[in-house]
mmCIF file of C-alpha atoms in Angstrom:
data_model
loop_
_atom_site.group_PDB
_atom_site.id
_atom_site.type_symbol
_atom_site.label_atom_id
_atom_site.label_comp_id
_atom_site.label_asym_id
_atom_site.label_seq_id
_atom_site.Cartn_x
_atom_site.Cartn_y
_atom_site.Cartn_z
ATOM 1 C CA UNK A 1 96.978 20.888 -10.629
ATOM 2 C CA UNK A 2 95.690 23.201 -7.620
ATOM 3 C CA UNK A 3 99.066 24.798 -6.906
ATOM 4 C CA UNK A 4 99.359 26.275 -10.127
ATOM 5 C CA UNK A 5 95.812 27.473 -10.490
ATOM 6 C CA UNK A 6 96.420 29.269 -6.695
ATOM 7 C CA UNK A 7 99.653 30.441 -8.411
ATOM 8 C CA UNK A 8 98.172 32.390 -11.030
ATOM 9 C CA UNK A 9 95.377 34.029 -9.014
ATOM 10 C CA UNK A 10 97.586 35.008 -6.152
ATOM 11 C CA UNK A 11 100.238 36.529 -7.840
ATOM 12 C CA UNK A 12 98.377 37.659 -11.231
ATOM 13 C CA UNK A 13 100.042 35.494 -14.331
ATOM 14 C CA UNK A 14 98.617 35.392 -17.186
ATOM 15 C CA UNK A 15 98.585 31.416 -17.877
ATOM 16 C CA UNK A 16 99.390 30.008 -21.008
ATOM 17 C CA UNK A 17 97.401 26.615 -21.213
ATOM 18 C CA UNK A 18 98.431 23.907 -23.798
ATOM 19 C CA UNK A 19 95.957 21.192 -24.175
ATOM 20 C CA UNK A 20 97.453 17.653 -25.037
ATOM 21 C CA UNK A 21 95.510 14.532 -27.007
ATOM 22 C CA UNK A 22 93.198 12.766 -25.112
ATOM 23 C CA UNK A 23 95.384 9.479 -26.620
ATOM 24 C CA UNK A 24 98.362 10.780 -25.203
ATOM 25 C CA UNK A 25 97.761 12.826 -22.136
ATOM 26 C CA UNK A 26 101.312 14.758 -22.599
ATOM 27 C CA UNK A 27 102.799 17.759 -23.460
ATOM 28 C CA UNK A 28 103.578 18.173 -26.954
ATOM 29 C CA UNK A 29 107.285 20.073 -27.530
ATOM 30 C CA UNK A 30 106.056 21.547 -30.884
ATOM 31 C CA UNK A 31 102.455 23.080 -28.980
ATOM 32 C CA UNK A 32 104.986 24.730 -26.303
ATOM 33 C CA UNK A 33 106.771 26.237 -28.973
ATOM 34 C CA UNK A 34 103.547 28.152 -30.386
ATOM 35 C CA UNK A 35 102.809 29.094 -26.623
ATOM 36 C CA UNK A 36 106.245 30.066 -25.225
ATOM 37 C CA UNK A 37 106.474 34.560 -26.113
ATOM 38 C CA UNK A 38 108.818 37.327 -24.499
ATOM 39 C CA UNK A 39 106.829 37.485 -21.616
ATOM 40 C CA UNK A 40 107.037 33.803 -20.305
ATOM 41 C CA UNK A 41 107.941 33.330 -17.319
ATOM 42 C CA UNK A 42 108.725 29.606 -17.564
ATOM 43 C CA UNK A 43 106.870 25.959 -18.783
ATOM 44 C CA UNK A 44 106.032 23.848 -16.228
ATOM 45 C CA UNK A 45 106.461 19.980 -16.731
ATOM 46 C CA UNK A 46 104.210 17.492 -14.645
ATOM 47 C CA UNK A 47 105.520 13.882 -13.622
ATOM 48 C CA UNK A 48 102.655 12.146 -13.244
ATOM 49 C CA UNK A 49 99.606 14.037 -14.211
ATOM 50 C CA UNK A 50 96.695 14.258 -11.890
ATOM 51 C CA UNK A 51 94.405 12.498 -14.684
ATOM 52 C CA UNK A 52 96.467 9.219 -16.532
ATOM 53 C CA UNK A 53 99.822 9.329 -14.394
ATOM 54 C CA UNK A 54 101.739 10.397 -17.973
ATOM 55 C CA UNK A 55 104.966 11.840 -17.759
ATOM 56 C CA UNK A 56 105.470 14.735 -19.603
ATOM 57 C CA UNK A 57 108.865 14.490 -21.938
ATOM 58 C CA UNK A 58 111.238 17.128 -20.095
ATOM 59 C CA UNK A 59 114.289 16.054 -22.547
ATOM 60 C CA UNK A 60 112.253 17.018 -25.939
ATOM 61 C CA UNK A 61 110.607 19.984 -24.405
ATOM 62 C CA UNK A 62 114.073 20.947 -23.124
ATOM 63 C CA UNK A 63 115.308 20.754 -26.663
ATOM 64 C CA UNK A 64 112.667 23.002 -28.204
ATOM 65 C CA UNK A 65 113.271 25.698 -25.309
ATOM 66 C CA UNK A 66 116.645 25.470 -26.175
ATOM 67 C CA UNK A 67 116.618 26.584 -29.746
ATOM 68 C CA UNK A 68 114.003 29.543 -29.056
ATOM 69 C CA UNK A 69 116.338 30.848 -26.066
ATOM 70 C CA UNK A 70 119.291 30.420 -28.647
ATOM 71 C CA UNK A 71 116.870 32.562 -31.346
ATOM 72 C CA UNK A 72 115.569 34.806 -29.091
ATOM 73 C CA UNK A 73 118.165 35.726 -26.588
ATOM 74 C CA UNK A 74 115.427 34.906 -23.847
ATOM 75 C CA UNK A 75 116.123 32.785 -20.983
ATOM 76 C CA UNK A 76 113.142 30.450 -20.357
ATOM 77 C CA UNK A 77 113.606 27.378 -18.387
ATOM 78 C CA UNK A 78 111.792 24.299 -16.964
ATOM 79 C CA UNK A 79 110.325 23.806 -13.722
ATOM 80 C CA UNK A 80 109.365 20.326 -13.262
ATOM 81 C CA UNK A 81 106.441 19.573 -11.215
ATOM 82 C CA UNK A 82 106.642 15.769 -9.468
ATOM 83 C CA UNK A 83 104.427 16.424 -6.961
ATOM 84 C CA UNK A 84 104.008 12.921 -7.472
ATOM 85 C CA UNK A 85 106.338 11.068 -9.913
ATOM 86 C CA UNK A 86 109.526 12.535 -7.602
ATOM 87 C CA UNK A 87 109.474 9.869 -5.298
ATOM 88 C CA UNK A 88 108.393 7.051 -8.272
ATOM 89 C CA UNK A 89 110.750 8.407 -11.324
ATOM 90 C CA UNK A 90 113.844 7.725 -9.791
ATOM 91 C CA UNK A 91 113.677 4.528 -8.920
ATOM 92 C CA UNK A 92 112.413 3.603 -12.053
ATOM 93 C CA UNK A 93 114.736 2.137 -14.985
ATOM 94 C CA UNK A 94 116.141 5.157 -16.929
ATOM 95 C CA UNK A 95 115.392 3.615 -20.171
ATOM 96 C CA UNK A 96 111.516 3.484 -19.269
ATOM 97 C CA UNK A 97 111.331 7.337 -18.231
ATOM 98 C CA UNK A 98 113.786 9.095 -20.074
ATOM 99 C CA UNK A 99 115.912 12.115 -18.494
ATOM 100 C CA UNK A 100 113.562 14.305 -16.628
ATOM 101 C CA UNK A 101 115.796 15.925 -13.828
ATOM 102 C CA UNK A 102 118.614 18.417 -13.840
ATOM 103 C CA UNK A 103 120.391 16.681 -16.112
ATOM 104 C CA UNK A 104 118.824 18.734 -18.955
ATOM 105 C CA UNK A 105 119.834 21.874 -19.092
ATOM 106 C CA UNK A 106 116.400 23.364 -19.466
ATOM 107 C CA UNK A 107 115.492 22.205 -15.903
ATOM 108 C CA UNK A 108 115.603 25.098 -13.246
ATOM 109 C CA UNK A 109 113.782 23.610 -10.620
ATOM 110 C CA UNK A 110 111.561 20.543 -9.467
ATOM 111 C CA UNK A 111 109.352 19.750 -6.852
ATOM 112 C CA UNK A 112 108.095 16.501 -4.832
ATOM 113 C CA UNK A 113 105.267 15.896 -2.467
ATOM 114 C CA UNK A 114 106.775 13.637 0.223
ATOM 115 C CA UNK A 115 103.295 12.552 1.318
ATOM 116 C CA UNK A 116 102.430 11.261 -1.469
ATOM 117 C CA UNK A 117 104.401 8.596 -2.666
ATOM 118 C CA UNK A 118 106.958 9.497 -0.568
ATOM 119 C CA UNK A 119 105.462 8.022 2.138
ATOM 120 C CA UNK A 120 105.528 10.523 4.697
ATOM 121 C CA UNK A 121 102.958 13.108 6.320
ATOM 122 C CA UNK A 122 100.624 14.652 5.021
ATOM 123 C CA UNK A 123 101.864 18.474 3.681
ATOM 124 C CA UNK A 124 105.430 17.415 3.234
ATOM 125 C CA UNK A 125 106.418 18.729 0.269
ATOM 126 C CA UNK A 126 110.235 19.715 -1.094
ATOM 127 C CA UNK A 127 111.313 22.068 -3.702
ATOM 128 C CA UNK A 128 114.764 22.272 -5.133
ATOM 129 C CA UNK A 129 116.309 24.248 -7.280
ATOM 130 C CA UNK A 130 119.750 24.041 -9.988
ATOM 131 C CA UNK A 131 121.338 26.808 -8.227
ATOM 132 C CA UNK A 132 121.247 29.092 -5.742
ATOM 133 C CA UNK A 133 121.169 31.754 -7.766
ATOM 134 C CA UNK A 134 117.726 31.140 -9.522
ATOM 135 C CA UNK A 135 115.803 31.107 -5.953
ATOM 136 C CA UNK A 136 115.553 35.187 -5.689
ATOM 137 C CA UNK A 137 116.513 37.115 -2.490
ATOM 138 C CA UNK A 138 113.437 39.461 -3.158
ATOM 139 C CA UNK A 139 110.958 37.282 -2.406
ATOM 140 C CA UNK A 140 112.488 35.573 1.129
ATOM 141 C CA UNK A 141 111.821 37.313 4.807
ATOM 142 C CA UNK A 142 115.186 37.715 6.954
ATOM 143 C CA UNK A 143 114.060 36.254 10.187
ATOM 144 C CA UNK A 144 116.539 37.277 12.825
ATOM 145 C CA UNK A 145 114.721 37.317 16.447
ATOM 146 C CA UNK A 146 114.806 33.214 16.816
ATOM 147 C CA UNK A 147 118.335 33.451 18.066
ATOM 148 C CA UNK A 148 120.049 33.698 14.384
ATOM 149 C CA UNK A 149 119.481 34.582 10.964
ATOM 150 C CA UNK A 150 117.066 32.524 9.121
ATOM 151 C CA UNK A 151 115.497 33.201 5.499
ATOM 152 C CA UNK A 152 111.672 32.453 5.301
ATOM 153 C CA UNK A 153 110.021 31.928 1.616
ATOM 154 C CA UNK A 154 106.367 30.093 2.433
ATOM 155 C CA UNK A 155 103.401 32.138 2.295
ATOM 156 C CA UNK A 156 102.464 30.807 5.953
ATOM 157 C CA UNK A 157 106.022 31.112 7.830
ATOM 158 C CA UNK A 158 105.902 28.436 11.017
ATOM 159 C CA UNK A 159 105.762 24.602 9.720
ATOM 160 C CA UNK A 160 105.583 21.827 11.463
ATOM 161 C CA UNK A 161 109.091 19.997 11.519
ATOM 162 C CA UNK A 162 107.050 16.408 11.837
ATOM 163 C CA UNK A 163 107.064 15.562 8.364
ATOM 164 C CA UNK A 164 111.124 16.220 7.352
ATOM 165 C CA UNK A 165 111.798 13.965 10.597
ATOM 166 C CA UNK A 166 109.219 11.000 8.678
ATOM 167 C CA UNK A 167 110.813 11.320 5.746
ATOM 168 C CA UNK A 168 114.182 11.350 7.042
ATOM 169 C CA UNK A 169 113.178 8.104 9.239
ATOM 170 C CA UNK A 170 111.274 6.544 5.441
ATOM 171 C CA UNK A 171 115.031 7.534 3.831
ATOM 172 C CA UNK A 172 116.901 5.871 6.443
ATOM 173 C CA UNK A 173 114.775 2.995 6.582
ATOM 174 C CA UNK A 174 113.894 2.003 2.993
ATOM 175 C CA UNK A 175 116.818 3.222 0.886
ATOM 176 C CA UNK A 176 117.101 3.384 -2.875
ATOM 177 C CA UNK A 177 116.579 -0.182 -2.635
ATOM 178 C CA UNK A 178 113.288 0.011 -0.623
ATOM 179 C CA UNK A 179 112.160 2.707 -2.689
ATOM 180 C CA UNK A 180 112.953 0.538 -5.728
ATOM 181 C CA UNK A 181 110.687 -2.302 -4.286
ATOM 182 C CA UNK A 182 107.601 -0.420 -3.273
ATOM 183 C CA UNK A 183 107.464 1.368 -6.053
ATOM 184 C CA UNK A 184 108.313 -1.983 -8.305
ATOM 185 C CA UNK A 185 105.144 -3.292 -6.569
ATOM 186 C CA UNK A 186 103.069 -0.648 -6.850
ATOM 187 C CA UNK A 187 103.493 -0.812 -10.198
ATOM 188 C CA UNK A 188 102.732 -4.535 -10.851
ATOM 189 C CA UNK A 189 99.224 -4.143 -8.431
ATOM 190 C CA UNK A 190 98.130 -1.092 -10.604
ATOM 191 C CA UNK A 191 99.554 -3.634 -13.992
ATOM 192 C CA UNK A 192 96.751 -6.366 -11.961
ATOM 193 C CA UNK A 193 94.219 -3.865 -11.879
ATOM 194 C CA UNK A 194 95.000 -2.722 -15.692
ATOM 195 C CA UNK A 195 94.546 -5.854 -16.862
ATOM 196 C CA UNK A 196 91.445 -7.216 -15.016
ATOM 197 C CA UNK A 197 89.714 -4.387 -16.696
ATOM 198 C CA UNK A 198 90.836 -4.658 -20.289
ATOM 199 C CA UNK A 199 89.263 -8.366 -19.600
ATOM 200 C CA UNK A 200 85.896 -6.901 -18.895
ATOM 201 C CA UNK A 201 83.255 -6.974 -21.583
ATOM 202 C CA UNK A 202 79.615 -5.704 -22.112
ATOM 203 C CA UNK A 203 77.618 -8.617 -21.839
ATOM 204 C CA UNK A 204 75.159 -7.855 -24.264
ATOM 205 C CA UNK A 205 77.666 -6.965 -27.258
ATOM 206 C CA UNK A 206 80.861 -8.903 -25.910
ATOM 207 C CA UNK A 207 82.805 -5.789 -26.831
ATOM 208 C CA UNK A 208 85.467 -4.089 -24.347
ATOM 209 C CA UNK A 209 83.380 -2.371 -21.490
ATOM 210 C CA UNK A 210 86.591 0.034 -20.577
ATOM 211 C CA UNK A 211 88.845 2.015 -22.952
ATOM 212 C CA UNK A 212 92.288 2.721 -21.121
ATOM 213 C CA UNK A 213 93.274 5.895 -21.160
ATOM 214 C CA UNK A 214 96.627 6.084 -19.267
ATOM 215 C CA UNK A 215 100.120 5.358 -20.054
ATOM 216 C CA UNK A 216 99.857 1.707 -19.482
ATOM 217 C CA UNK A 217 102.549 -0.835 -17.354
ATOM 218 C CA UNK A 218 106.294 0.933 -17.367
ATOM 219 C CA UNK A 219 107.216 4.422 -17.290
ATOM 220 C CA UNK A 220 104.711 6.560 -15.366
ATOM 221 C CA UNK A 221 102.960 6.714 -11.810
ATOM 222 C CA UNK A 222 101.163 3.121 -10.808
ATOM 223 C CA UNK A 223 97.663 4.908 -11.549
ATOM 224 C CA UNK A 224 94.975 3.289 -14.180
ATOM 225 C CA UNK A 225 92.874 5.169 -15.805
ATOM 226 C CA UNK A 226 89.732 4.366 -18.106
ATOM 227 C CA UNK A 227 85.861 5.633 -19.115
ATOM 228 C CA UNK A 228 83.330 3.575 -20.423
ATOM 229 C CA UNK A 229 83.627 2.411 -24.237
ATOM 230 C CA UNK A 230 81.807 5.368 -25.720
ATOM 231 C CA UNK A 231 80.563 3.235 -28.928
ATOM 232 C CA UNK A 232 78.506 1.147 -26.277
ATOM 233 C CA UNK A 233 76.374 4.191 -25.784
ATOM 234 C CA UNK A 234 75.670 3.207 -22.290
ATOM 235 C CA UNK A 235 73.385 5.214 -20.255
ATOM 236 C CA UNK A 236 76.051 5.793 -17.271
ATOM 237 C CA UNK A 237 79.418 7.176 -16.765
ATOM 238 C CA UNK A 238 82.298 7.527 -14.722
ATOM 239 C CA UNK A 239 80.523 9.509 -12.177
ATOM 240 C CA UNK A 240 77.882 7.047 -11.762
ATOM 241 C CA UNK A 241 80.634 4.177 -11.262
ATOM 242 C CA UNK A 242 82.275 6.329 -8.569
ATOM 243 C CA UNK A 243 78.857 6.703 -6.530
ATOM 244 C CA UNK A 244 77.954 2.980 -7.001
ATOM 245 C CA UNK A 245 81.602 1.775 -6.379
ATOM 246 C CA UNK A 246 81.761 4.224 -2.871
ATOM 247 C CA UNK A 247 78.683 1.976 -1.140
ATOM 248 C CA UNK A 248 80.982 -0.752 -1.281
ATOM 249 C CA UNK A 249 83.740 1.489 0.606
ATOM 250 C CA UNK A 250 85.629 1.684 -2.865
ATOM 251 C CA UNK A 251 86.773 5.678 -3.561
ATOM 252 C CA UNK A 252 87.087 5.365 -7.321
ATOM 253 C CA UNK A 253 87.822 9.751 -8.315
ATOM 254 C CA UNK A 254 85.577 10.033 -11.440
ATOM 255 C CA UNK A 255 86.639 13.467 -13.233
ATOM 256 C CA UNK A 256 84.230 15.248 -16.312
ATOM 257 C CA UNK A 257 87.262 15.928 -18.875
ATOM 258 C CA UNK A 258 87.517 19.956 -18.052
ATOM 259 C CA UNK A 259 88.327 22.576 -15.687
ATOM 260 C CA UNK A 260 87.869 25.867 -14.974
ATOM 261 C CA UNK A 261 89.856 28.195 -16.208
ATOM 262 C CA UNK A 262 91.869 29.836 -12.807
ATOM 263 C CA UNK A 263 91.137 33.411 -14.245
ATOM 264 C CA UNK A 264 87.660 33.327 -15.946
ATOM 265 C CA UNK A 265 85.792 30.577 -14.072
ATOM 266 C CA UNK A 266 85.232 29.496 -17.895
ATOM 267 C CA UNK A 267 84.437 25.807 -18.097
ATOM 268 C CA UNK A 268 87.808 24.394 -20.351
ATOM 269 C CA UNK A 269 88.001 21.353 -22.068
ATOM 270 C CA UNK A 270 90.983 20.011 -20.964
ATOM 271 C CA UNK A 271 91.946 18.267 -24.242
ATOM 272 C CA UNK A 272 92.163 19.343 -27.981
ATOM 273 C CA UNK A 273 90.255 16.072 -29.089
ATOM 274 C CA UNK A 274 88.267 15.548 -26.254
ATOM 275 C CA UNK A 275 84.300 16.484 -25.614
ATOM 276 C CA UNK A 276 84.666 18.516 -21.880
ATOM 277 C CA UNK A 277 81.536 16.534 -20.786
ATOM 278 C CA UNK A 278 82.991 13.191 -21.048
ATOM 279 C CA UNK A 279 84.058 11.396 -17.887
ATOM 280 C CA UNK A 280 86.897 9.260 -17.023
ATOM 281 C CA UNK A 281 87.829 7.018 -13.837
ATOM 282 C CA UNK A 282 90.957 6.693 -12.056
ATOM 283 C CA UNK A 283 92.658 4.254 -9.483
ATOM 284 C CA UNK A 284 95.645 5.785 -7.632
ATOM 285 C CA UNK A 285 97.864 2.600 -6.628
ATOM 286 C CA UNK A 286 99.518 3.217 -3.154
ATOM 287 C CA UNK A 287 101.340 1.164 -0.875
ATOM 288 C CA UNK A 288 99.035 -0.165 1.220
ATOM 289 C CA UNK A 289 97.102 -1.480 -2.268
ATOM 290 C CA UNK A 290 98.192 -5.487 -1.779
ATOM 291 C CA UNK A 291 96.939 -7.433 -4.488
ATOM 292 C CA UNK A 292 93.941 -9.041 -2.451
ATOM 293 C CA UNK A 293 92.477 -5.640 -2.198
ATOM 294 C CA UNK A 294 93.369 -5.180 -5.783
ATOM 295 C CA UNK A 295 91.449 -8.420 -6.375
ATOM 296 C CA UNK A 296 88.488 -7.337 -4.310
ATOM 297 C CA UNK A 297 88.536 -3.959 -6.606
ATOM 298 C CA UNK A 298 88.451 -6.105 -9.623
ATOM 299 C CA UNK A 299 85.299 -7.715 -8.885
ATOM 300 C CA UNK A 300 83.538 -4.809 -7.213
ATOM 301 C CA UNK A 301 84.172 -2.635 -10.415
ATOM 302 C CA UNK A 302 82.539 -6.008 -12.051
ATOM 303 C CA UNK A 303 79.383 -6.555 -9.607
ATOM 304 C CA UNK A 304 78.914 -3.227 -10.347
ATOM 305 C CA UNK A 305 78.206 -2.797 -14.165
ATOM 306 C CA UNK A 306 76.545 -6.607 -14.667
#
């Protein structure tokens, strides 16, 4: 997640990275407890990982920060990052996602990216916190020479007001109800897409071509994510289906499983059970994804490795 990484290079935190199972592609509350000291300034929890679409369980982590603040006399909270899950969570049955918003007490803040599944501009983005209280006075600007008092916290100062006016107009116009729906069939298209790989074999061996690595048809972002069967021992990867797949016009992101540590540059593997050279796929469903493109996906991803 880029904002984070800019986060600890521009202001100097030390980050305190815990690495989750390749199978499961969350945060664990018991690794949190082992990372969370004195000195921690909070834990964030994603809504929709950049990599599988997981959620990350706020309630349990919640829990566990609980009992150390109770221990400790420290006062660590949650910030929840749903960049992109903000504008899919909610209108998603509660059952399927859990409670993952102010409602635990653990939660300080949260954040949504309106242009993403929001679907507004691009670079609307919202932040909200529980109280007014938590959003310090130190670090906002008193603006007073545009004919009244106004307090400025972005690193940049003047936005452009275009993107509050689309979402305001996308509020207005879908609803909870239309939010409900697109996101409903976003869903099913990425379930479409899901499915028509799981069907896809290697000819040779008639064994499953794909493994699917992300958190499958209910509760989480309408992504799908795979790699290659690694017992196949084929001679591509991910990367190589991305190339192939963009001369058809198809964008498929193919990611090596690491990153680079904001601080060091150190290449990180970016799961405990995970090689950091293997490479995994993802497809991003969006709105304008109808099922015939879907369809057309399908069989490109097919042409592609017979």
């Amino acid at each position: 997640q880029a904002c984070w990484e800019k986060l600890f290079k521009y202001m100097d935190i030390e980050p305190h990275f815990v690495s989750p199972k390749v199978g499961e592609m969350v945060l664990r509350p018991e690794d949190v407890r082992a990372a969370v000291d004195d000195k921690t300034i909070g834990v964030v929890c994603i809504l929709g990982n950049h990599y599988s679409g997981h959620y990350d369980p706020v309630a349990s982590v919640g829990e566990v920060l609980g009992e150390l603040n109770r221990a400790n006399g420290w006062q660590v909270g949650i910030h929840v990052d749903a960049a992109s899950g903000g504008f899919v969570m909610p209108f998603q049955p509660e059952e399927e996602v859990g409670l993952c918003d102010f409602r635990v007490p653990a939660v300080l803040s949260m954040s949504a990216s309106g242009h993403k599944f929001g679907v507004s501009m691009c670079g609307t983005g919202w932040v909200l916190w529980r109280d007014r209280d938590d959003l310090s006075e130190h670090i906002a600007i008193s603006v007073s020479y545009l004919g009244g008092k106004a307090d400025s916290y972005t690193l940049n100062f003047s936005r452009p007001a275009s993107g509050s006016a689309v979402q305001m107009y996308k509020f207005l116009r879908l609803g909870r109800d239309g939010y409900t729906k697109l996101c409903a069939s976003q869903m099913a298209v990425a379930a479409m897409i899901r499915r028509g790989l799981a069907e896809m074999l290697h000819t040779p061996t008639g064994r499953p071509l794909f493994t699917l690595l992300d958190a499958g048809d209910k509760g989480c972002l309408p992504v799908v994510a795979a790699q290659f069967n690694k017992e196949l021992g084929l001679p591509y990867d991910s990367t190589d289906l991305q190339h192939v797949l963009s001369e058809r016009h198809w964008y498929v992101g193919g990611y090596h499983m690491n990153f680079n540590h904001p601080l060091t540059e150190e290449k990180t593997p970016l799961f405990s059970d995970a090689d950091a050279d293997v490479a995994m796929f993802r497809v991003v469903v969006k709105a304008n994804l109808s099922p015939m493109l879907a369809r057309d996906l399908i069989a490109a991803v097919r042409e592609t490795c017979e």
